[in-house]
PDB file of C-alpha atoms and ligand atoms in Angstrom:
ATOM      1  CA  MET A  24      41.831  58.643  67.143  1.00 51.00           C
ATOM      2  CA  SER A  25      39.209  55.963  66.544  1.00 52.00           C
ATOM      3  CA  VAL A  26      37.128  55.013  69.563  1.00 57.00           C
ATOM      4  CA  HIS A  27      36.200  51.656  68.038  1.00 62.00           C
ATOM      5  CA  LYS A  28      38.029  48.708  69.538  1.00 71.00           C
ATOM      6  CA  GLU A  29      39.418  46.561  66.749  1.00 82.00           C
ATOM      7  CA  ILE A  30      37.983  43.031  66.766  1.00 87.00           C
ATOM      8  CA  LYS A  31      40.597  40.319  66.399  1.00 95.00           C
ATOM      9  CA  ARG A  32      39.386  37.863  63.762  1.00 97.00           C
ATOM     10  CA  VAL A  33      39.578  34.135  64.299  1.00 98.00           C
ATOM     11  CA  THR A  34      41.887  32.540  61.718  1.00 98.00           C
ATOM     12  CA  THR A  35      42.977  28.966  61.117  1.00 98.00           C
ATOM     13  CA  HIS A  36      46.216  29.863  62.986  1.00 98.00           C
ATOM     14  CA  VAL A  37      44.241  31.007  66.028  1.00 98.00           C
ATOM     15  CA  LEU A  38      42.436  27.642  66.055  1.00 98.00           C
ATOM     16  CA  GLN A  39      45.721  25.765  65.787  1.00 98.00           C
ATOM     17  CA  GLU A  40      47.124  27.741  68.726  1.00 98.00           C
ATOM     18  CA  MET A  41      43.968  26.978  70.730  1.00 98.00           C
ATOM     19  CA  LYS A  42      44.578  23.260  70.196  1.00 98.00           C
ATOM     20  CA  PHE A  43      48.190  23.592  71.364  1.00 98.00           C
ATOM     21  CA  ARG A  44      47.004  25.476  74.483  1.00 98.00           C
ATOM     22  CA  ASN A  45      44.254  22.874  75.050  1.00 98.00           C
ATOM     23  CA  GLU A  46      41.646  25.655  74.847  1.00 98.00           C
ATOM     24  CA  LYS A  47      38.327  24.294  73.559  1.00 98.00           C
ATOM     25  CA  ILE A  48      36.861  25.569  70.284  1.00 98.00           C
ATOM     26  CA  SER A  49      33.138  26.326  69.902  1.00 98.00           C
ATOM     27  CA  MET A  50      31.384  26.104  66.552  1.00 99.00           C
ATOM     28  CA  LEU A  51      27.746  26.686  65.605  1.00 99.00           C
ATOM     29  CA  THR A  52      25.824  26.777  62.347  1.00 99.00           C
ATOM     30  CA  ALA A  53      24.131  29.842  60.841  1.00 99.00           C
ATOM     31  CA  TYR A  54      22.442  30.300  57.500  1.00 98.00           C
ATOM     32  CA  ASP A  55      21.169  33.890  57.589  1.00 98.00           C
ATOM     33  CA  TYR A  56      22.227  37.419  58.588  1.00 98.00           C
ATOM     34  CA  SER A  57      20.193  37.824  61.793  1.00 98.00           C
ATOM     35  CA  MET A  58      21.172  34.492  63.347  1.00 98.00           C
ATOM     36  CA  ALA A  59      24.832  34.865  62.297  1.00 98.00           C
ATOM     37  CA  LYS A  60      25.003  38.277  63.999  1.00 98.00           C
ATOM     38  CA  ILE A  61      23.813  36.811  67.327  1.00 98.00           C
ATOM     39  CA  VAL A  62      26.063  33.748  67.086  1.00 98.00           C
ATOM     40  CA  ASP A  63      29.098  35.901  66.225  1.00 98.00           C
ATOM     41  CA  GLU A  64      28.445  38.427  68.980  1.00 98.00           C
ATOM     42  CA  ALA A  65      28.057  35.560  71.485  1.00 98.00           C
ATOM     43  CA  GLY A  66      31.700  34.764  70.741  1.00 98.00           C
ATOM     44  CA  THR A  67      31.808  31.419  68.940  1.00 98.00           C
ATOM     45  CA  GLU A  68      35.085  30.848  67.104  1.00 98.00           C
ATOM     46  CA  ILE A  69      33.700  29.130  63.991  1.00 99.00           C
ATOM     47  CA  ILE A  70      30.401  29.629  62.164  1.00 99.00           C
ATOM     48  CA  LEU A  71      29.477  26.809  59.825  1.00 99.00           C
ATOM     49  CA  VAL A  72      27.181  27.511  56.910  1.00 99.00           C
ATOM     50  CA  GLY A  73      26.279  23.839  56.876  1.00 98.00           C
ATOM     51  CA  ASP A  74      24.428  21.982  54.179  1.00 98.00           C
ATOM     52  CA  SER A  75      22.090  21.141  57.089  1.00 98.00           C
ATOM     53  CA  ALA A  76      20.383  24.272  55.706  1.00 98.00           C
ATOM     54  CA  SER A  77      18.826  21.746  53.326  1.00 98.00           C
ATOM     55  CA  ASN A  78      16.988  20.226  56.327  1.00 97.00           C
ATOM     56  CA  VAL A  79      16.369  23.094  58.737  1.00 97.00           C
ATOM     57  CA  MET A  80      15.864  25.967  56.281  1.00 98.00           C
ATOM     58  CA  ALA A  81      14.364  24.237  53.242  1.00 98.00           C
ATOM     59  CA  GLY A  82      12.630  21.259  54.880  1.00 97.00           C
ATOM     60  CA  HIS A  83      14.278  18.538  52.801  1.00 98.00           C
ATOM     61  CA  GLU A  84      14.682  15.089  54.318  1.00 96.00           C
ATOM     62  CA  THR A  85      18.408  14.954  53.519  1.00 97.00           C
ATOM     63  CA  THR A  86      21.283  17.335  52.764  1.00 98.00           C
ATOM     64  CA  LEU A  87      21.530  16.118  49.174  1.00 98.00           C
ATOM     65  CA  PRO A  88      19.180  18.541  47.336  1.00 98.00           C
ATOM     66  CA  ILE A  89      20.819  21.848  48.344  1.00 98.00           C
ATOM     67  CA  THR A  90      22.655  23.524  45.452  1.00 98.00           C
ATOM     68  CA  LEU A  91      25.872  25.505  45.184  1.00 98.00           C
ATOM     69  CA  ASP A  92      23.893  28.685  44.371  1.00 98.00           C
ATOM     70  CA  GLN A  93      21.759  28.187  47.491  1.00 98.00           C
ATOM     71  CA  MET A  94      24.852  27.641  49.679  1.00 98.00           C
ATOM     72  CA  ILE A  95      26.372  30.829  48.245  1.00 98.00           C
ATOM     73  CA  TYR A  96      23.160  32.736  49.055  1.00 98.00           C
ATOM     74  CA  HIS A  97      23.228  31.502  52.685  1.00 98.00           C
ATOM     75  CA  ALA A  98      26.981  32.091  53.035  1.00 99.00           C
ATOM     76  CA  SER A  99      26.867  35.668  51.736  1.00 98.00           C
ATOM     77  CA  SER A 100      24.013  36.505  54.153  1.00 98.00           C
ATOM     78  CA  VAL A 101      26.115  35.123  57.028  1.00 99.00           C
ATOM     79  CA  ILE A 102      29.281  36.915  55.935  1.00 98.00           C
ATOM     80  CA  ARG A 103      27.516  40.310  55.975  1.00 98.00           C
ATOM     81  CA  ALA A 104      26.860  39.819  59.716  1.00 98.00           C
ATOM     82  CA  VAL A 105      30.121  38.335  60.964  1.00 98.00           C
ATOM     83  CA  LYS A 106      32.920  40.460  62.391  1.00 98.00           C
ATOM     84  CA  ARG A 107      34.976  37.922  64.330  1.00 98.00           C
ATOM     85  CA  ALA A 108      34.298  34.230  63.663  1.00 98.00           C
ATOM     86  CA  LEU A 109      35.887  32.108  60.957  1.00 99.00           C
ATOM     87  CA  VAL A 110      33.127  31.300  58.446  1.00 99.00           C
ATOM     88  CA  VAL A 111      33.313  27.805  56.946  1.00 99.00           C
ATOM     89  CA  VAL A 112      30.946  26.745  54.144  1.00 99.00           C
ATOM     90  CA  ASP A 113      29.960  23.207  53.180  1.00 98.00           C
ATOM     91  CA  LEU A 114      30.575  22.200  49.572  1.00 98.00           C
ATOM     92  CA  PRO A 115      27.203  20.646  48.726  1.00 98.00           C
ATOM     93  CA  PHE A 116      26.680  17.115  47.459  1.00 98.00           C
ATOM     94  CA  GLY A 117      27.713  16.618  43.833  1.00 97.00           C
ATOM     95  CA  THR A 118      29.952  19.692  43.595  1.00 97.00           C
ATOM     96  CA  TYR A 119      33.300  18.092  44.488  1.00 96.00           C
ATOM     97  CA  GLN A 120      33.128  14.294  44.247  1.00 91.00           C
ATOM     98  CA  GLY A 121      33.379  14.129  40.424  1.00 88.00           C
ATOM     99  CA  ASN A 122      36.934  15.385  39.977  1.00 94.00           C
ATOM    100  CA  SER A 123      39.388  17.778  41.571  1.00 97.00           C
ATOM    101  CA  LYS A 124      38.821  20.465  38.910  1.00 97.00           C
ATOM    102  CA  SER A 125      35.098  20.682  39.662  1.00 97.00           C
ATOM    103  CA  ALA A 126      35.923  20.663  43.385  1.00 98.00           C
ATOM    104  CA  LEU A 127      38.234  23.645  42.880  1.00 98.00           C
ATOM    105  CA  ASP A 128      35.663  25.464  40.726  1.00 98.00           C
ATOM    106  CA  SER A 129      32.992  24.989  43.424  1.00 98.00           C
ATOM    107  CA  ALA A 130      35.285  26.162  46.220  1.00 98.00           C
ATOM    108  CA  VAL A 131      36.390  29.211  44.208  1.00 98.00           C
ATOM    109  CA  ARG A 132      32.746  30.175  43.557  1.00 98.00           C
ATOM    110  CA  ILE A 133      31.980  29.984  47.286  1.00 98.00           C
ATOM    111  CA  MET A 134      34.999  32.102  48.243  1.00 98.00           C
ATOM    112  CA  LYS A 135      34.530  34.687  45.451  1.00 98.00           C
ATOM    113  CA  GLU A 136      30.753  35.067  45.541  1.00 98.00           C
ATOM    114  CA  SER A 137      30.152  34.856  49.317  1.00 98.00           C
ATOM    115  CA  GLY A 138      33.376  36.141  50.860  1.00 98.00           C
ATOM    116  CA  ALA A 139      33.624  33.068  53.140  1.00 98.00           C
ATOM    117  CA  HIS A 140      36.913  32.072  54.762  1.00 98.00           C
ATOM    118  CA  ALA A 141      37.099  28.284  54.269  1.00 99.00           C
ATOM    119  CA  VAL A 142      35.218  25.284  52.874  1.00 99.00           C
ATOM    120  CA  LYS A 143      34.302  21.887  54.317  1.00 98.00           C
ATOM    121  CA  LEU A 144      34.170  18.594  52.421  1.00 98.00           C
ATOM    122  CA  GLU A 145      32.878  15.208  53.563  1.00 98.00           C
ATOM    123  CA  GLY A 146      35.034  12.119  53.045  1.00 98.00           C
ATOM    124  CA  GLY A 147      38.502  10.601  53.491  1.00 98.00           C
ATOM    125  CA  ARG A 148      41.186   9.335  51.118  1.00 97.00           C
ATOM    126  CA  GLU A 149      38.759   9.264  48.161  1.00 96.00           C
ATOM    127  CA  ILE A 150      38.616  13.096  48.148  1.00 97.00           C
ATOM    128  CA  LYS A 151      42.338  13.686  48.837  1.00 97.00           C
ATOM    129  CA  GLU A 152      43.016  14.944  45.321  1.00 97.00           C
ATOM    130  CA  SER A 153      40.152  17.442  45.521  1.00 98.00           C
ATOM    131  CA  VAL A 154      41.304  18.694  48.929  1.00 98.00           C
ATOM    132  CA  HIS A 155      44.837  19.109  47.566  1.00 98.00           C
ATOM    133  CA  ARG A 156      43.684  21.040  44.503  1.00 98.00           C
ATOM    134  CA  ILE A 157      41.500  23.407  46.567  1.00 98.00           C
ATOM    135  CA  LEU A 158      44.428  24.018  48.915  1.00 98.00           C
ATOM    136  CA  THR A 159      46.713  24.931  46.008  1.00 98.00           C
ATOM    137  CA  ALA A 160      44.395  27.894  45.355  1.00 98.00           C
ATOM    138  CA  GLY A 161      44.995  29.077  48.939  1.00 98.00           C
ATOM    139  CA  ILE A 162      41.558  28.055  50.208  1.00 98.00           C
ATOM    140  CA  PRO A 163      41.574  26.504  53.717  1.00 98.00           C
ATOM    141  CA  VAL A 164      39.790  23.141  53.907  1.00 99.00           C
ATOM    142  CA  MET A 165      38.060  21.485  56.856  1.00 99.00           C
ATOM    143  CA  GLY A 166      37.501  17.704  56.688  1.00 98.00           C
ATOM    144  CA  HIS A 167      34.446  15.760  57.916  1.00 98.00           C
ATOM    145  CA  LEU A 168      34.524  12.044  58.859  1.00 98.00           C
ATOM    146  CA  GLY A 169      32.356   9.561  60.756  1.00 98.00           C
ATOM    147  CA  LEU A 170      28.697  10.060  59.946  1.00 97.00           C
ATOM    148  CA  THR A 171      28.785  11.982  56.682  1.00 97.00           C
ATOM    149  CA  PRO A 172      25.145  12.874  55.883  1.00 97.00           C
ATOM    150  CA  GLN A 173      25.797  13.319  52.152  1.00 97.00           C
ATOM    151  CA  SER A 174      26.407   9.516  52.035  1.00 96.00           C
ATOM    152  CA  ILE A 175      23.201   8.627  53.883  1.00 95.00           C
ATOM    153  CA  TYR A 176      21.985   6.343  51.098  1.00 95.00           C
ATOM    154  CA  LYS A 177      25.240   4.368  51.298  1.00 93.00           C
ATOM    155  CA  PHE A 178      25.031   3.998  55.124  1.00 91.00           C
ATOM    156  CA  GLY A 179      21.257   3.458  55.166  1.00 93.00           C
ATOM    157  CA  THR A 180      20.868   4.970  58.677  1.00 92.00           C
ATOM    158  CA  TYR A 181      22.026   7.902  60.827  1.00 93.00           C
ATOM    159  CA  THR A 182      23.410   5.588  63.549  1.00 94.00           C
ATOM    160  CA  VAL A 183      26.836   5.846  65.199  1.00 96.00           C
ATOM    161  CA  ARG A 184      29.730   5.130  62.810  1.00 96.00           C
ATOM    162  CA  ALA A 185      33.016   3.256  63.274  1.00 96.00           C
ATOM    163  CA  ARG A 186      31.918   1.025  66.158  1.00 96.00           C
ATOM    164  CA  ASP A 187      33.879  -1.926  64.779  1.00 97.00           C
ATOM    165  CA  GLU A 188      37.664  -2.115  64.663  1.00 97.00           C
ATOM    166  CA  GLU A 189      37.938  -2.232  60.890  1.00 97.00           C
ATOM    167  CA  GLU A 190      35.911   0.947  60.330  1.00 97.00           C
ATOM    168  CA  ALA A 191      37.668   2.660  63.262  1.00 98.00           C
ATOM    169  CA  ASP A 192      41.106   1.865  61.764  1.00 98.00           C
ATOM    170  CA  ARG A 193      39.926   3.161  58.389  1.00 98.00           C
ATOM    171  CA  LEU A 194      38.692   6.367  60.000  1.00 98.00           C
ATOM    172  CA  ILE A 195      42.061   6.968  61.709  1.00 98.00           C
ATOM    173  CA  GLU A 196      43.868   6.414  58.390  1.00 98.00           C
ATOM    174  CA  ASP A 197      41.471   8.826  56.655  1.00 98.00           C
ATOM    175  CA  ALA A 198      41.999  11.427  59.391  1.00 98.00           C
ATOM    176  CA  LEU A 199      45.775  11.161  59.006  1.00 98.00           C
ATOM    177  CA  ALA A 200      45.449  11.406  55.206  1.00 98.00           C
ATOM    178  CA  LEU A 201      43.361  14.594  55.483  1.00 98.00           C
ATOM    179  CA  GLN A 202      45.865  16.129  57.896  1.00 98.00           C
ATOM    180  CA  GLU A 203      48.798  15.175  55.648  1.00 98.00           C
ATOM    181  CA  THR A 204      47.022  16.713  52.637  1.00 98.00           C
ATOM    182  CA  GLY A 205      46.701  19.984  54.529  1.00 98.00           C
ATOM    183  CA  CYS A 206      43.236  20.254  56.138  1.00 98.00           C
ATOM    184  CA  PHE A 207      43.309  22.851  58.932  1.00 98.00           C
ATOM    185  CA  ALA A 208      40.719  21.026  61.091  1.00 99.00           C
ATOM    186  CA  LEU A 209      38.474  17.985  61.097  1.00 99.00           C
ATOM    187  CA  ILE A 210      34.844  17.380  62.083  1.00 98.00           C
ATOM    188  CA  LEU A 211      34.070  13.975  63.612  1.00 98.00           C
ATOM    189  CA  GLU A 212      30.365  13.219  63.620  1.00 98.00           C
ATOM    190  CA  LYS A 213      28.645  10.515  65.679  1.00 98.00           C
ATOM    191  CA  VAL A 214      31.535   8.185  66.475  1.00 98.00           C
ATOM    192  CA  PRO A 215      32.405   6.482  69.809  1.00 98.00           C
ATOM    193  CA  ALA A 216      33.967   8.939  72.282  1.00 98.00           C
ATOM    194  CA  GLU A 217      36.986   6.687  72.788  1.00 98.00           C
ATOM    195  CA  LEU A 218      37.781   6.656  69.080  1.00 98.00           C
ATOM    196  CA  ALA A 219      37.300  10.428  68.796  1.00 98.00           C
ATOM    197  CA  SER A 220      39.691  11.053  71.699  1.00 98.00           C
ATOM    198  CA  LYS A 221      42.266   8.806  70.025  1.00 98.00           C
ATOM    199  CA  VAL A 222      41.941  10.772  66.761  1.00 98.00           C
ATOM    200  CA  ALA A 223      42.246  14.112  68.609  1.00 98.00           C
ATOM    201  CA  ALA A 224      45.367  12.877  70.419  1.00 98.00           C
ATOM    202  CA  THR A 225      46.907  11.530  67.203  1.00 98.00           C
ATOM    203  CA  LEU A 226      46.300  14.575  65.021  1.00 98.00           C
ATOM    204  CA  GLN A 227      48.117  17.900  65.266  1.00 98.00           C
ATOM    205  CA  ILE A 228      45.142  19.781  63.771  1.00 98.00           C
ATOM    206  CA  PRO A 229      41.978  20.599  65.797  1.00 98.00           C
ATOM    207  CA  VAL A 230      39.318  17.878  65.882  1.00 99.00           C
ATOM    208  CA  ILE A 231      35.778  19.209  66.433  1.00 98.00           C
ATOM    209  CA  GLY A 232      33.156  16.724  67.560  1.00 98.00           C
ATOM    210  CA  ILE A 233      29.406  16.361  67.213  1.00 98.00           C
ATOM    211  CA  GLY A 234      28.221  13.286  69.077  1.00 98.00           C
ATOM    212  CA  ALA A 235      31.879  12.349  69.635  1.00 98.00           C
ATOM    213  CA  GLY A 236      32.382  12.932  73.375  1.00 98.00           C
ATOM    214  CA  ASN A 237      34.310  15.721  75.055  1.00 98.00           C
ATOM    215  CA  VAL A 238      37.921  14.534  74.761  1.00 98.00           C
ATOM    216  CA  VAL A 239      38.297  16.379  71.460  1.00 98.00           C
ATOM    217  CA  ASP A 240      39.374  19.946  70.663  1.00 98.00           C
ATOM    218  CA  GLY A 241      35.920  21.495  70.309  1.00 98.00           C
ATOM    219  CA  GLN A 242      32.211  20.984  69.702  1.00 98.00           C
ATOM    220  CA  VAL A 243      29.735  21.897  66.975  1.00 98.00           C
ATOM    221  CA  LEU A 244      25.926  21.926  67.069  1.00 98.00           C
ATOM    222  CA  VAL A 245      23.239  22.909  64.608  1.00 98.00           C
ATOM    223  CA  VAL A 246      21.738  26.140  65.956  1.00 98.00           C
ATOM    224  CA  HIS A 247      18.098  25.234  65.209  1.00 98.00           C
ATOM    225  CA  ASP A 248      18.542  21.951  67.109  1.00 98.00           C
ATOM    226  CA  MET A 249      20.268  23.404  70.200  1.00 98.00           C
ATOM    227  CA  LEU A 250      17.691  26.200  70.427  1.00 98.00           C
ATOM    228  CA  GLY A 251      14.833  23.705  70.263  1.00 98.00           C
ATOM    229  CA  ILE A 252      13.348  25.212  67.096  1.00 97.00           C
ATOM    230  CA  THR A 253      13.445  21.787  65.446  1.00 95.00           C
ATOM    231  CA  GLN A 254      11.427  19.276  67.451  1.00 90.00           C
ATOM    232  CA  GLU A 255      11.510  16.052  65.499  1.00 86.00           C
ATOM    233  CA  PHE A 256      15.325  15.543  65.727  1.00 86.00           C
ATOM    234  CA  SER A 257      16.429  14.255  69.151  1.00 91.00           C
ATOM    235  CA  PRO A 258      19.682  12.281  69.095  1.00 95.00           C
ATOM    236  CA  ARG A 259      21.367  11.489  72.421  1.00 95.00           C
ATOM    237  CA  PHE A 260      24.225  13.948  71.790  1.00 97.00           C
ATOM    238  CA  LEU A 261      21.922  16.942  71.339  1.00 98.00           C
ATOM    239  CA  ARG A 262      21.674  19.271  74.333  1.00 98.00           C
ATOM    240  CA  ARG A 263      18.760  21.681  73.953  1.00 97.00           C
ATOM    241  CA  TYR A 264      19.587  25.057  75.489  1.00 98.00           C
ATOM    242  CA  HIS A 265      16.101  26.394  74.900  1.00 97.00           C
ATOM    243  CA  ASN A 266      12.632  25.421  73.769  1.00 97.00           C
ATOM    244  CA  LEU A 267      12.218  28.145  71.162  1.00 98.00           C
ATOM    245  CA  TYR A 268       9.574  26.182  69.270  1.00 98.00           C
ATOM    246  CA  GLN A 269       7.185  26.542  72.224  1.00 98.00           C
ATOM    247  CA  GLU A 270       8.223  30.132  72.984  1.00 98.00           C
ATOM    248  CA  MET A 271       7.822  31.267  69.385  1.00 98.00           C
ATOM    249  CA  LYS A 272       4.529  29.458  68.972  1.00 98.00           C
ATOM    250  CA  GLY A 273       3.299  31.117  72.177  1.00 98.00           C
ATOM    251  CA  ALA A 274       4.275  34.561  70.866  1.00 98.00           C
ATOM    252  CA  PHE A 275       2.523  33.944  67.524  1.00 98.00           C
ATOM    253  CA  THR A 276      -0.596  32.677  69.301  1.00 98.00           C
ATOM    254  CA  ASN A 277      -0.692  35.801  71.515  1.00 98.00           C
ATOM    255  CA  TYR A 278      -0.267  38.064  68.480  1.00 98.00           C
ATOM    256  CA  ILE A 279      -3.088  36.356  66.585  1.00 98.00           C
ATOM    257  CA  ALA A 280      -5.394  36.656  69.630  1.00 98.00           C
ATOM    258  CA  ASP A 281      -4.476  40.370  70.037  1.00 98.00           C
ATOM    259  CA  VAL A 282      -5.220  41.079  66.362  1.00 98.00           C
ATOM    260  CA  LYS A 283      -8.586  39.381  66.539  1.00 98.00           C
ATOM    261  CA  SER A 284      -9.603  41.101  69.797  1.00 98.00           C
ATOM    262  CA  LEU A 285      -8.333  44.547  68.637  1.00 98.00           C
ATOM    263  CA  GLU A 286      -5.823  44.537  71.543  1.00 98.00           C
ATOM    264  CA  PHE A 287      -3.181  45.213  68.904  1.00 98.00           C
ATOM    265  CA  PRO A 288      -2.366  47.875  67.875  1.00 98.00           C
ATOM    266  CA  SER A 289      -3.171  50.040  70.912  1.00 98.00           C
ATOM    267  CA  GLU A 290      -3.481  53.843  70.805  1.00 97.00           C
ATOM    268  CA  LYS A 291       0.235  54.140  71.651  1.00 98.00           C
ATOM    269  CA  GLU A 292       1.095  51.948  68.688  1.00 98.00           C
ATOM    270  CA  GLN A 293      -0.611  54.099  66.072  1.00 97.00           C
ATOM    271  CA  TYR A 294      -0.006  57.517  64.418  1.00 97.00           C
TER     272      TYR A 294
HETATM  273  O1  KIV B  17      25.828  20.678  57.817  1.00 74.32           O
HETATM  274  C1  KIV B  17      26.090  20.724  59.032  1.00 74.32           C
HETATM  275  O2  KIV B  17      25.437  21.422  59.820  1.00 74.32           O
HETATM  276  C2  KIV B  17      27.224  19.931  59.516  1.00 74.32           C
HETATM  277  C3  KIV B  17      27.390  19.812  61.001  1.00 74.32           C
HETATM  278  C4  KIV B  17      26.395  18.878  61.566  1.00 74.32           C
HETATM  279  C5  KIV B  17      28.775  19.433  61.364  1.00 74.32           C
HETATM  280  O3  KIV B  17      27.949  19.406  58.747  1.00 74.32           O
END
């Protein structure tokens, strides 16, 4: 008899049941093996291999430069660590907007080459055909509305979206269109809390917010931001659970001083 307790994996059905039970869903990003292992063992339901890797891992100003090959590299590192969470991977800019065939090809590459469980696409009705085609291959799709960073040059700023009635109505219609097409969940980024709660109440599928208040079905944060590793990014919605930048810098400074003073390695740390 095996002594190992079997870990019950989070699936899209589990998330749907959580919404029906009004049990909140937690989601965090991860881009590498070591971080994904900690995030998974902490018990988050969804791990997002976000294209925010373009900012926090590669140092780009926007999410636009990251490539499909780079996303596959990050996703396969994450997958090797995860035993429980549902792993969702962003389709990067330029790999799904052209036509539904290229969207399907990109999603298939992610699933086949990384072993991920689902993909995420930014946009509303304009990407409906792509979402539909990906779904026909049996690949679960998560939507993303509100502030969609891949369209930053269209918006011009990272400010709150859908403050006016016209944009709010459009967002609700887009959310309904994504649900009708078959998305299993939706991210709402940086929209008024009242609008987000209305979307969460209207939709049957889970709505996960980031800067969208707490009357939604769950929350997502970028791990490097919530740990305080990134310092320059400080939007109102971001709660920092740590100041790892300072702690890590302190550890590095101590190490450097120990090396220079011959404090490290000690006799016990040598052969
Ligand atoms: O890329 C990302 O990390 C995201 C989250 C901010 C939702 O899309």
